[in-house]
């Protein structure tokens, strides 16, 4: 699950040398690279190749088959050799398919992998499969060009589990289709009770200590509570001057918590300030009612000492240290960070969506469950039918598991070996030693995030009251008000994507900078109209028109 929280982007472009062995047709031109097998896979009525066993029978291939794959990897958090992982070893034994992996360090914001991928795709010596780190914009380029093959008919014939997911889930069904109506990317779809995009918690003891019993419902209520935290020794240590009523890291977190209270939209942070109104019109939120009032509220918090005066410059670790020292009221982190402190046994409460004088609608940002391009099969793949069958195992539900392998294994590992349910209702689980964390799984069993798969996790880890607080509080107070901003699944053409990226980056940087200046008082809010006029220099109306056209296509495709 991925948010745009930084003020700047640090690009690491160190290139990793190396080639992928075993790719078919490595010396062919891109127009000649589509193998006969790939062409057959995209035909209307593809036959089952002789090398392949029928769907549902194992092994998948009659003889040992090797597939080359390029992956975005991080050796610090995962195994350096995926073929040493238990799941990949068992899958190879079951399917007769062996993967030769080329590992590319993603680097900052995955830029290193993107650079290496671009170099590969510029020639003809690219691998048969690419995993993790691609974008839908790359699909719109490499798909229609023929370098990434159309998976539509392969899915229909060889992927019954993925087909079931597509047919039952509109987000997946429409999100994975390219602009030409074809499917080039395999999705990663995760539904998890622990996926909570908006986090603002505080210690219940602070409310008790200041004598307030009602949770905030409006921005005025919140302000009154923050003032009480500031002046009434909320942490109970005898010093009424050491409390920080509200702390966060950067302007982006204020957008998540507070901007929607003044505007009633969810696109403030996760959609880069873009949203869609009830009539289907794309809107840019800094131009909409309530944005100035949001800035005024945050500025007043800052001036009155209610907002951490280091919120722009501090790191997550620095905020975490303040929270663990019981110096912070509202914090923008999971309550699990207070484990091991005196607060661990004190209930952590979630701030529910608020209303304000400019907005009466409660809005909470909905989780983003879908990554549209987690894997692709390229035109160099000799056995695309086999590759598709192998991937389809990762979309299986529990009742379709094969030798204990199904979609949830890609996150949790194997039930009975790595973890087990702790109650008959299957609402909680615990790891089985020697597995104690997801990091352990990444080193021994499976890569637990980002691979093409379908994960639906309704249980949470047992014995962790803080995590239970997070899940239960979020379910009660945030989930009823979930709303999405500008859809993440909207597609741009390759040309549109390039133009949109340039305009979006410049606009995003300017607006974030001006928010920080308005909130801290470096820029007077008397100049807000000048700020709105300045948006024209960043081509906001051109970008709005481009986004509107893309959104209209997306809605038309959904029928």
C-alpha positions as semicolon CSV with decimal commas, in nm:
position;residue;x (nm);y (nm);z (nm)
1;X;0,000;0,000;0,000
2;X;0,195;0,389;-0,153
3;X;0,151;0,773;-0,056
4;X;0,321;1,086;-0,192
5;X;0,443;1,233;0,133
6;X;0,775;1,398;0,052
7;X;0,841;1,758;-0,043
8;X;1,106;1,658;-0,295
9;X;1,209;1,362;-0,501
10;X;1,559;1,220;-0,473
11;X;1,645;1,031;-0,791
12;X;1,904;0,755;-0,781
13;X;2,009;0,660;-1,134
14;X;2,296;0,418;-1,073
15;X;2,258;0,148;-1,334
16;X;2,311;-0,220;-1,265
17;X;2,501;-0,413;-1,529
18;X;2,401;-0,760;-1,642
19;X;2,194;-0,943;-1,895
20;X;1,924;-1,204;-1,865
21;X;2,016;-1,549;-1,985
22;X;1,773;-1,772;-2,160
23;X;1,545;-1,514;-2,326
24;X;1,403;-1,638;-2,651
25;X;1,470;-1,443;-2,972
26;X;1,717;-1,214;-2,795
27;X;1,869;-1,098;-3,123
28;X;1,537;-1,038;-3,299
29;X;1,394;-0,698;-3,376
30;X;1,093;-0,593;-3,172
31;X;0,862;-0,656;-3,466
32;X;0,992;-1,010;-3,501
33;X;1,006;-1,083;-3,131
34;X;0,654;-1,216;-3,090
35;X;0,695;-1,592;-3,093
36;X;0,454;-1,827;-3,260
37;X;0,339;-1,937;-2,918
38;X;0,267;-1,578;-2,814
39;X;0,079;-1,512;-3,135
40;X;-0,133;-1,819;-3,080
41;X;-0,203;-1,706;-2,725
42;X;-0,357;-1,382;-2,853
43;X;-0,571;-1,545;-3,122
44;X;-0,946;-1,578;-3,087
45;X;-0,950;-1,956;-3,031
46;X;-0,605;-2,055;-2,905
47;X;-0,532;-2,425;-2,881
48;X;-0,353;-2,594;-2,591
49;X;0,015;-2,640;-2,688
50;X;0,163;-2,990;-2,677
51;X;0,411;-2,895;-2,404
52;X;0,128;-2,803;-2,164
53;X;-0,099;-3,016;-1,947
54;X;-0,472;-2,920;-1,932
55;X;-0,585;-2,653;-1,688
56;X;-0,629;-2,805;-1,345
57;X;-0,370;-3,079;-1,402
58;X;-0,016;-3,072;-1,266
59;X;0,261;-3,032;-1,339
60;X;0,176;-2,740;-1,566
61;X;0,441;-2,833;-1,823
62;X;0,536;-3,186;-1,921
63;X;0,907;-3,105;-1,913
64;X;1,104;-2,870;-1,691
65;X;1,055;-2,520;-1,836
66;X;1,265;-2,214;-1,758
67;X;1,125;-1,861;-1,760
68;X;1,348;-1,554;-1,726
69;X;1,224;-1,268;-1,509
70;X;1,340;-0,921;-1,415
71;X;1,225;-0,805;-1,072
72;X;1,237;-0,490;-0,864
73;X;1,400;-0,612;-0,546
74;X;1,542;-0,484;-0,218
75;X;1,811;-0,710;-0,077
76;X;1,787;-0,541;0,264
77;X;1,432;-0,663;0,325
78;X;1,407;-0,979;0,117
79;X;1,601;-1,288;0,021
80;X;1,890;-1,228;-0,219
81;X;1,787;-1,543;-0,407
82;X;1,414;-1,598;-0,450
83;X;1,471;-1,958;-0,556
84;X;1,588;-2,025;-0,200
85;X;1,242;-1,933;-0,072
86;X;1,016;-2,221;0,028
87;X;0,720;-2,114;-0,183
88;X;0,919;-2,082;-0,506
89;X;1,083;-2,419;-0,448
90;X;0,748;-2,588;-0,391
91;X;0,591;-2,415;-0,691
92;X;0,874;-2,530;-0,915
93;X;0,835;-2,887;-0,796
94;X;0,458;-2,876;-0,846
95;X;0,450;-2,694;-1,180
96;X;0,776;-2,796;-1,354
97;X;0,846;-2,425;-1,411
98;X;1,177;-2,276;-1,300
99;X;1,235;-1,901;-1,286
100;X;1,571;-1,740;-1,351
101;X;1,553;-1,405;-1,175
102;X;1,746;-1,090;-1,254
103;X;1,729;-0,865;-0,948
104;X;1,737;-0,488;-0,989
105;X;1,746;-0,266;-0,681
106;X;1,447;-0,035;-0,702
107;X;1,628;0,263;-0,553
108;X;1,455;0,580;-0,432
109;X;1,090;0,580;-0,547
110;X;1,181;0,281;-0,767
111;X;1,360;0,517;-1,007
112;X;1,660;0,287;-1,047
113;X;1,441;-0,001;-1,160
114;X;1,246;0,226;-1,396
115;X;1,570;0,339;-1,559
116;X;1,697;-0,016;-1,602
117;X;1,361;-0,129;-1,737
118;X;1,357;0,154;-1,992
119;X;1,704;0,051;-2,113
120;X;1,595;-0,311;-2,147
121;X;1,277;-0,229;-2,334
122;X;1,461;0,006;-2,572
123;X;1,629;-0,300;-2,725
124;X;1,519;-0,654;-2,793
125;X;1,709;-0,841;-2,520
126;X;1,444;-0,811;-2,251
127;X;1,328;-1,095;-2,022
128;X;1,022;-1,312;-2,067
129;X;0,850;-1,180;-1,753
130;X;0,881;-0,855;-1,556
131;X;0,763;-0,831;-1,195
132;X;0,687;-0,533;-0,970
133;X;0,764;-0,170;-1,028
134;X;0,587;-0,100;-1,360
135;X;0,326;0,165;-1,433
136;X;0,006;0,180;-1,633
137;X;0,170;0,446;-1,851
138;X;0,437;0,192;-1,949
139;X;0,156;-0,049;-2,037
140;X;0,013;0,207;-2,276
141;X;0,351;0,225;-2,449
142;X;0,495;-0,127;-2,445
143;X;0,159;-0,306;-2,478
144;X;0,033;-0,165;-2,808
145;X;0,390;-0,179;-2,944
146;X;0,382;-0,557;-2,905
147;X;0,665;-0,584;-2,652
148;X;0,424;-0,667;-2,369
149;X;0,170;-0,918;-2,493
150;X;-0,208;-0,891;-2,471
151;X;-0,315;-1,124;-2,189
152;X;-0,689;-1,110;-2,253
153;X;-0,729;-1,450;-2,417
154;X;-0,457;-1,610;-2,205
155;X;-0,652;-1,513;-1,894
156;X;-0,978;-1,645;-2,038
157;X;-0,828;-1,983;-2,129
158;X;-0,560;-2,046;-1,867
159;X;-0,645;-1,837;-1,560
160;X;-0,979;-1,937;-1,404
161;X;-0,887;-1,784;-1,066
162;X;-0,797;-1,446;-1,212
163;X;-1,105;-1,463;-1,434
164;X;-1,323;-1,508;-1,123
165;X;-1,162;-1,205;-0,960
166;X;-1,216;-0,991;-1,270
167;X;-1,578;-1,097;-1,308
168;X;-1,661;-1,032;-0,943
169;X;-1,473;-0,706;-0,891
170;X;-1,541;-0,397;-1,102
171;X;-1,236;-0,217;-0,966
172;X;-1,015;-0,490;-1,110
173;X;-1,228;-0,546;-1,420
174;X;-1,202;-0,188;-1,542
175;X;-0,876;-0,094;-1,375
176;X;-0,658;-0,343;-1,562
177;X;-0,784;-0,263;-1,911
178;X;-0,558;-0,046;-2,125
179;X;-0,699;0,232;-2,340
180;X;-0,727;-0,004;-2,636
181;X;-0,944;-0,241;-2,430
182;X;-0,673;-0,504;-2,390
183;X;-0,503;-0,634;-2,077
184;X;-0,124;-0,613;-2,060
185;X;-0,063;-0,612;-1,686
186;X;-0,134;-0,863;-1,411
187;X;-0,291;-0,701;-1,103
188;X;-0,196;-0,709;-0,738
189;X;-0,518;-0,678;-0,539
190;X;-0,516;-0,672;-0,158
191;X;-0,803;-0,639;0,086
192;X;-0,672;-0,627;0,442
193;X;-0,824;-0,516;0,768
194;X;-0,491;-0,354;0,851
195;X;-0,490;-0,135;0,538
196;X;-0,590;0,199;0,689
197;X;-0,469;0,496;0,480
198;X;-0,568;0,773;0,723
199;X;-0,421;0,746;1,069
200;X;-0,463;1,001;1,345
201;X;-0,467;0,850;1,692
202;X;-0,436;0,983;2,044
203;X;-0,412;0,842;2,394
204;X;-0,748;0,816;2,573
205;X;-0,575;0,910;2,901
206;X;-0,509;1,259;2,766
207;X;-0,883;1,323;2,731
208;X;-0,947;1,197;3,082
209;X;-0,669;1,414;3,223
210;X;-0,816;1,733;3,073
211;X;-1,172;1,648;3,172
212;X;-1,323;1,617;2,825
213;X;-1,548;1,317;2,763
214;X;-1,690;1,377;2,415
215;X;-1,487;1,298;2,104
216;X;-1,451;1,581;1,850
217;X;-1,722;1,592;1,583
218;X;-1,628;1,923;1,421
219;X;-1,312;2,122;1,359
220;X;-1,419;2,360;1,638
221;X;-1,445;2,063;1,877
222;X;-1,099;1,950;1,774
223;X;-0,954;2,295;1,831
224;X;-1,103;2,310;2,181
225;X;-0,957;1,969;2,265
226;X;-0,614;2,069;2,135
227;X;-0,622;2,383;2,348
228;X;-0,702;2,170;2,653
229;X;-0,412;1,939;2,568
230;X;-0,187;2,245;2,549
231;X;-0,275;2,402;2,883
232;X;-0,395;2,130;3,122
233;X;-0,102;1,889;3,164
234;X;-0,267;1,629;2,940
235;X;0,010;1,372;2,980
236;X;-0,011;1,397;3,359
237;X;0,361;1,438;3,427
238;X;0,321;1,759;3,630
239;X;0,454;1,986;3,356
240;X;0,173;2,173;3,176
241;X;0,412;2,312;2,915
242;X;0,567;2,006;2,749
243;X;0,266;1,879;2,551
244;X;0,255;1,892;2,169
245;X;-0,121;1,871;2,097
246;X;-0,092;1,774;1,727
247;X;0,216;1,639;1,548
248;X;0,276;1,507;1,199
249;X;0,543;1,484;0,932
250;X;0,490;1,732;0,651
251;X;0,196;1,910;0,493
252;X;0,065;1,588;0,335
253;X;-0,059;1,460;0,668
254;X;-0,253;1,777;0,736
255;X;-0,419;1,725;0,398
256;X;-0,518;1,373;0,501
257;X;-0,662;1,466;0,839
258;X;-0,797;1,816;0,807
259;X;-0,845;1,932;0,449
260;X;-1,133;1,694;0,379
261;X;-1,312;1,834;0,686
262;X;-1,327;2,172;0,516
263;X;-1,396;2,053;0,160
264;X;-1,575;1,716;0,174
265;X;-1,344;1,555;-0,081
266;X;-1,104;1,262;-0,046
267;X;-0,853;1,354;-0,317
268;X;-0,661;1,598;-0,099
269;X;-0,353;1,382;-0,051
270;X;-0,381;1,045;-0,221
271;X;-0,493;1,191;-0,556
272;X;-0,264;1,492;-0,558
273;X;-0,548;1,739;-0,484
274;X;-0,762;1,608;-0,772
275;X;-1,117;1,481;-0,729
276;X;-1,449;1,450;-0,910
277;X;-1,769;1,623;-0,802
278;X;-2,115;1,466;-0,801
279;X;-2,180;1,575;-1,159
280;X;-1,867;1,405;-1,293
281;X;-1,665;1,724;-1,324
282;X;-1,295;1,699;-1,240
283;X;-1,199;1,956;-0,977
284;X;-0,867;2,084;-0,842
285;X;-0,919;2,124;-0,470
286;X;-0,706;2,434;-0,400
287;X;-0,951;2,618;-0,629
288;X;-1,257;2,490;-0,444
289;X;-1,456;2,618;-0,147
290;X;-1,297;2,549;0,190
291;X;-0,929;2,538;0,091
292;X;-0,849;2,882;0,230
293;X;-1,040;2,803;0,549
294;X;-0,838;2,481;0,586
295;X;-0,516;2,681;0,559
296;X;-0,645;2,935;0,813
297;X;-0,729;2,657;1,060
298;X;-0,381;2,504;1,028
299;X;-0,216;2,848;1,052
300;X;-0,404;2,921;1,374
301;X;-0,297;2,584;1,512
302;X;0,063;2,668;1,432
303;X;0,049;3,021;1,580
304;X;-0,126;2,902;1,897
305;X;0,130;2,629;1,958
306;X;-0,117;2,347;1,893
307;X;0,068;2,214;1,586
308;X;0,421;2,081;1,626
309;X;0,649;2,366;1,519
310;X;0,882;2,106;1,366
311;X;0,613;1,939;1,154
312;X;0,776;2,043;0,826
313;X;1,135;1,956;0,908
314;X;1,108;1,653;1,135
315;X;1,147;1,293;1,025
316;X;0,915;1,004;1,105
317;X;1,169;0,874;1,357
318;X;1,178;1,210;1,533
319;X;0,802;1,224;1,560
320;X;0,794;0,864;1,677
321;X;1,039;0,948;1,957
322;X;0,811;1,230;2,076
323;X;0,507;1,004;2,069
324;X;0,683;0,728;2,262
325;X;0,789;0,985;2,521
326;X;0,418;1,067;2,572
327;X;0,465;1,426;2,456
328;X;0,220;1,416;2,163
329;X;-0,158;1,426;2,160
330;X;-0,266;1,345;1,804
331;X;-0,005;1,159;1,598
332;X;-0,002;1,049;1,235
333;X;0,115;0,693;1,290
334;X;-0,015;0,351;1,378
335;X;-0,077;0,314;1,751
336;X;0,148;0,008;1,744
337;X;0,446;0,244;1,776
338;X;0,379;0,290;2,149
339;X;0,447;-0,078;2,216
340;X;0,694;-0,116;2,500
341;X;0,604;0,217;2,659
342;X;0,384;0,310;2,954
343;X;0,110;0,389;2,701
344;X;0,092;0,035;2,562
345;X;-0,189;-0,059;2,801
346;X;-0,383;0,263;2,743
347;X;-0,648;0,267;2,473
348;X;-0,550;0,459;2,161
349;X;-0,844;0,641;2,000
350;X;-0,887;0,721;1,629
351;X;-0,991;1,070;1,520
352;X;-1,308;1,030;1,321
353;X;-1,385;1,242;1,010
354;X;-1,487;1,595;1,103
355;X;-1,721;1,857;0,965
356;X;-1,657;2,231;0,958
357;X;-1,827;2,565;0,891
358;X;-1,759;2,515;0,518
359;X;-1,851;2,144;0,489
360;X;-2,115;1,920;0,645
361;X;-2,001;1,593;0,486
362;X;-1,784;1,345;0,676
363;X;-1,516;1,200;0,448
364;X;-1,240;0,947;0,506
365;X;-0,990;0,839;0,243
366;X;-1,064;0,487;0,120
367;X;-0,782;0,232;0,094
368;X;-0,625;0,180;-0,246
369;X;-0,640;-0,197;-0,299
370;X;-0,537;-0,230;-0,663
371;X;-0,198;-0,214;-0,832
372;X;-0,271;-0,257;-1,201
373;X;0,070;-0,356;-1,334
374;X;0,237;-0,595;-1,091
375;X;0,355;-0,832;-1,365
376;X;0,377;-0,855;-1,743
377;X;0,460;-1,125;-1,996
378;X;0,675;-1,000;-2,282
379;X;0,691;-1,094;-2,648
380;X;1,015;-1,282;-2,577
381;X;0,830;-1,539;-2,367
382;X;0,850;-1,884;-2,526
383;X;0,579;-2,033;-2,308
384;X;0,323;-1,762;-2,222
385;X;0,049;-2,019;-2,159
386;X;0,262;-2,185;-1,890
387;X;0,352;-1,851;-1,737
388;X;-0,014;-1,755;-1,717
389;X;-0,111;-2,081;-1,551
390;X;0,169;-2,034;-1,297
391;X;0,055;-1,679;-1,216
392;X;-0,306;-1,792;-1,185
393;X;-0,215;-2,001;-0,882
394;X;-0,148;-1,671;-0,701
395;X;-0,509;-1,559;-0,755
396;X;-0,666;-1,870;-0,601
397;X;-0,902;-1,839;-0,307
398;X;-0,862;-2,078;-0,016
399;X;-1,108;-2,331;-0,158
400;X;-0,904;-2,342;-0,480
401;X;-0,567;-2,388;-0,309
402;X;-0,318;-2,631;-0,462
403;X;-0,106;-2,814;-0,206
404;X;-0,174;-2,535;0,042
405;X;-0,080;-2,256;-0,199
406;X;-0,330;-1,979;-0,270
407;X;-0,333;-1,600;-0,289
408;X;-0,296;-1,533;0,083
409;X;0,028;-1,732;0,091
410;X;0,183;-1,443;-0,099
411;X;0,137;-1,231;0,213
412;X;0,120;-1,471;0,505
413;X;0,317;-1,778;0,410
414;X;0,172;-2,125;0,469
415;X;-0,102;-2,188;0,721
416;X;0,008;-2,444;0,979
417;X;0,376;-2,379;0,906
418;X;0,430;-2,004;0,925
419;X;0,109;-1,901;1,100
420;X;-0,216;-2,033;1,248
421;X;-0,559;-1,902;1,344
422;X;-0,603;-1,852;1,717
423;X;-0,981;-1,878;1,730
424;X;-1,256;-2,078;1,564
425;X;-1,403;-1,768;1,400
426;X;-1,071;-1,706;1,220
427;X;-1,060;-1,341;1,323
428;X;-0,705;-1,350;1,458
429;X;-0,382;-1,535;1,389
430;X;-0,032;-1,575;1,523
431;X;0,301;-1,661;1,367
432;X;0,459;-2,000;1,430
433;X;0,824;-2,001;1,538
434;X;1,076;-1,949;1,393
435;X;0,862;-1,707;1,188
436;X;0,790;-1,399;1,398
437;X;0,744;-1,119;1,141
438;X;0,669;-1,056;0,775
439;X;1,038;-0,973;0,733
440;X;1,115;-1,332;0,833
441;X;0,882;-1,453;0,558
442;X;1,063;-1,238;0,300
443;X;1,389;-1,403;0,393
444;X;1,268;-1,762;0,412
445;X;0,931;-1,831;0,251
446;X;0,775;-1,578;0,012
447;X;0,801;-1,218;-0,107
448;X;0,514;-1,071;0,090
449;X;0,420;-0,766;-0,116
450;X;0,385;-0,654;-0,475
451;X;0,376;-0,977;-0,674
452;X;0,073;-1,041;-0,898
453;X;-0,182;-1,197;-0,664
454;X;-0,516;-1,169;-0,485
455;X;-0,499;-1,135;-0,107
456;X;-0,801;-1,109;0,120
457;X;-0,703;-1,094;0,485
458;X;-0,986;-1,049;0,733
459;X;-0,792;-1,164;1,041
460;X;-0,541;-0,966;1,242
461;X;-0,250;-1,078;1,455
462;X;-0,348;-1,187;1,804
463;X;-0,200;-1,072;2,131
464;X;-0,148;-0,718;2,003
465;X;-0,401;-0,489;2,165
466;X;-0,257;-0,185;1,993
467;X;-0,312;-0,337;1,651
468;X;-0,661;-0,438;1,759
469;X;-0,724;-0,076;1,858
470;X;-0,610;0,040;1,516
471;X;-0,829;-0,204;1,327
472;X;-1,140;-0,178;1,543
473;X;-1,125;0,201;1,580
474;X;-1,069;0,247;1,207
475;X;-1,349;0,010;1,115
476;X;-1,593;0,190;1,342
477;X;-1,495;0,550;1,278
478;X;-1,343;0,567;0,929
479;X;-1,487;0,288;0,715
480;X;-1,847;0,420;0,710
481;X;-1,718;0,740;0,548
482;X;-1,473;0,594;0,296
483;X;-1,455;0,784;-0,029
484;X;-1,202;0,782;-0,313
485;X;-1,061;1,082;-0,493
486;X;-0,973;1,098;-0,861
487;X;-0,959;0,728;-0,960
488;X;-0,613;0,575;-0,954
489;X;-0,714;0,339;-1,237
490;X;-0,771;0,620;-1,492
491;X;-0,546;0,566;-1,793
492;X;-0,343;0,809;-1,999
493;X;-0,191;0,756;-2,341
494;X;0,190;0,758;-2,352
495;X;0,190;1,117;-2,481
496;X;-0,070;1,229;-2,228
497;X;0,124;1,064;-1,947
498;X;0,443;1,253;-2,032
499;X;0,263;1,586;-2,049
500;X;0,059;1,519;-1,735
501;X;0,366;1,415;-1,537
502;X;0,550;1,737;-1,619
503;X;0,256;1,962;-1,534
504;X;0,160;1,761;-1,223
505;X;0,509;1,762;-1,074
506;X;0,552;2,138;-1,111
507;X;0,204;2,213;-0,980
508;X;0,235;1,970;-0,689
509;X;0,568;2,119;-0,580
510;X;0,437;2,476;-0,594
511;X;0,114;2,406;-0,405
512;X;0,290;2,206;-0,132
513;X;0,543;2,486;-0,087
514;X;0,273;2,752;-0,065
515;X;0,073;2,547;0,185
516;X;0,376;2,532;0,411
517;X;0,430;2,907;0,377
518;X;0,065;2,993;0,449
519;X;0,049;2,763;0,751
520;X;0,372;2,887;0,911
521;X;0,296;3,252;0,830
522;X;0,590;3,297;0,595
523;X;0,325;3,399;0,339
524;X;0,021;3,595;0,453
525;X;-0,318;3,451;0,372
526;X;-0,404;3,800;0,251
527;X;-0,221;3,684;-0,064
528;X;-0,442;3,380;-0,119
529;X;-0,609;3,524;-0,431
530;X;-0,264;3,591;-0,575
531;X;-0,183;3,224;-0,510
532;X;-0,493;3,117;-0,705
533;X;-0,393;3,341;-0,996
534;X;-0,043;3,195;-0,990
535;X;-0,186;2,847;-1,051
536;X;-0,251;2,951;-1,412
537;X;0,124;2,971;-1,469
538;X;0,142;2,602;-1,386
539;X;-0,116;2,519;-1,655
540;X;-0,372;2,397;-1,404
541;X;-0,658;2,437;-1,654
542;X;-0,471;2,239;-1,923
543;X;-0,405;1,963;-1,673
544;X;-0,767;1,971;-1,561
545;X;-0,884;1,929;-1,922
546;X;-0,646;1,637;-1,975
547;X;-0,766;1,468;-1,657
548;X;-1,129;1,529;-1,751
549;X;-1,082;1,363;-2,092
550;X;-0,908;1,065;-1,932
551;X;-1,178;1,035;-1,665
552;X;-1,457;1,050;-1,927
553;X;-1,291;0,765;-2,118
554;X;-1,266;0,565;-1,797
555;X;-1,636;0,612;-1,718
556;X;-1,736;0,531;-2,079
557;X;-1,535;0,209;-2,066
558;X;-1,723;0,105;-1,752
559;X;-2,049;0,148;-1,945
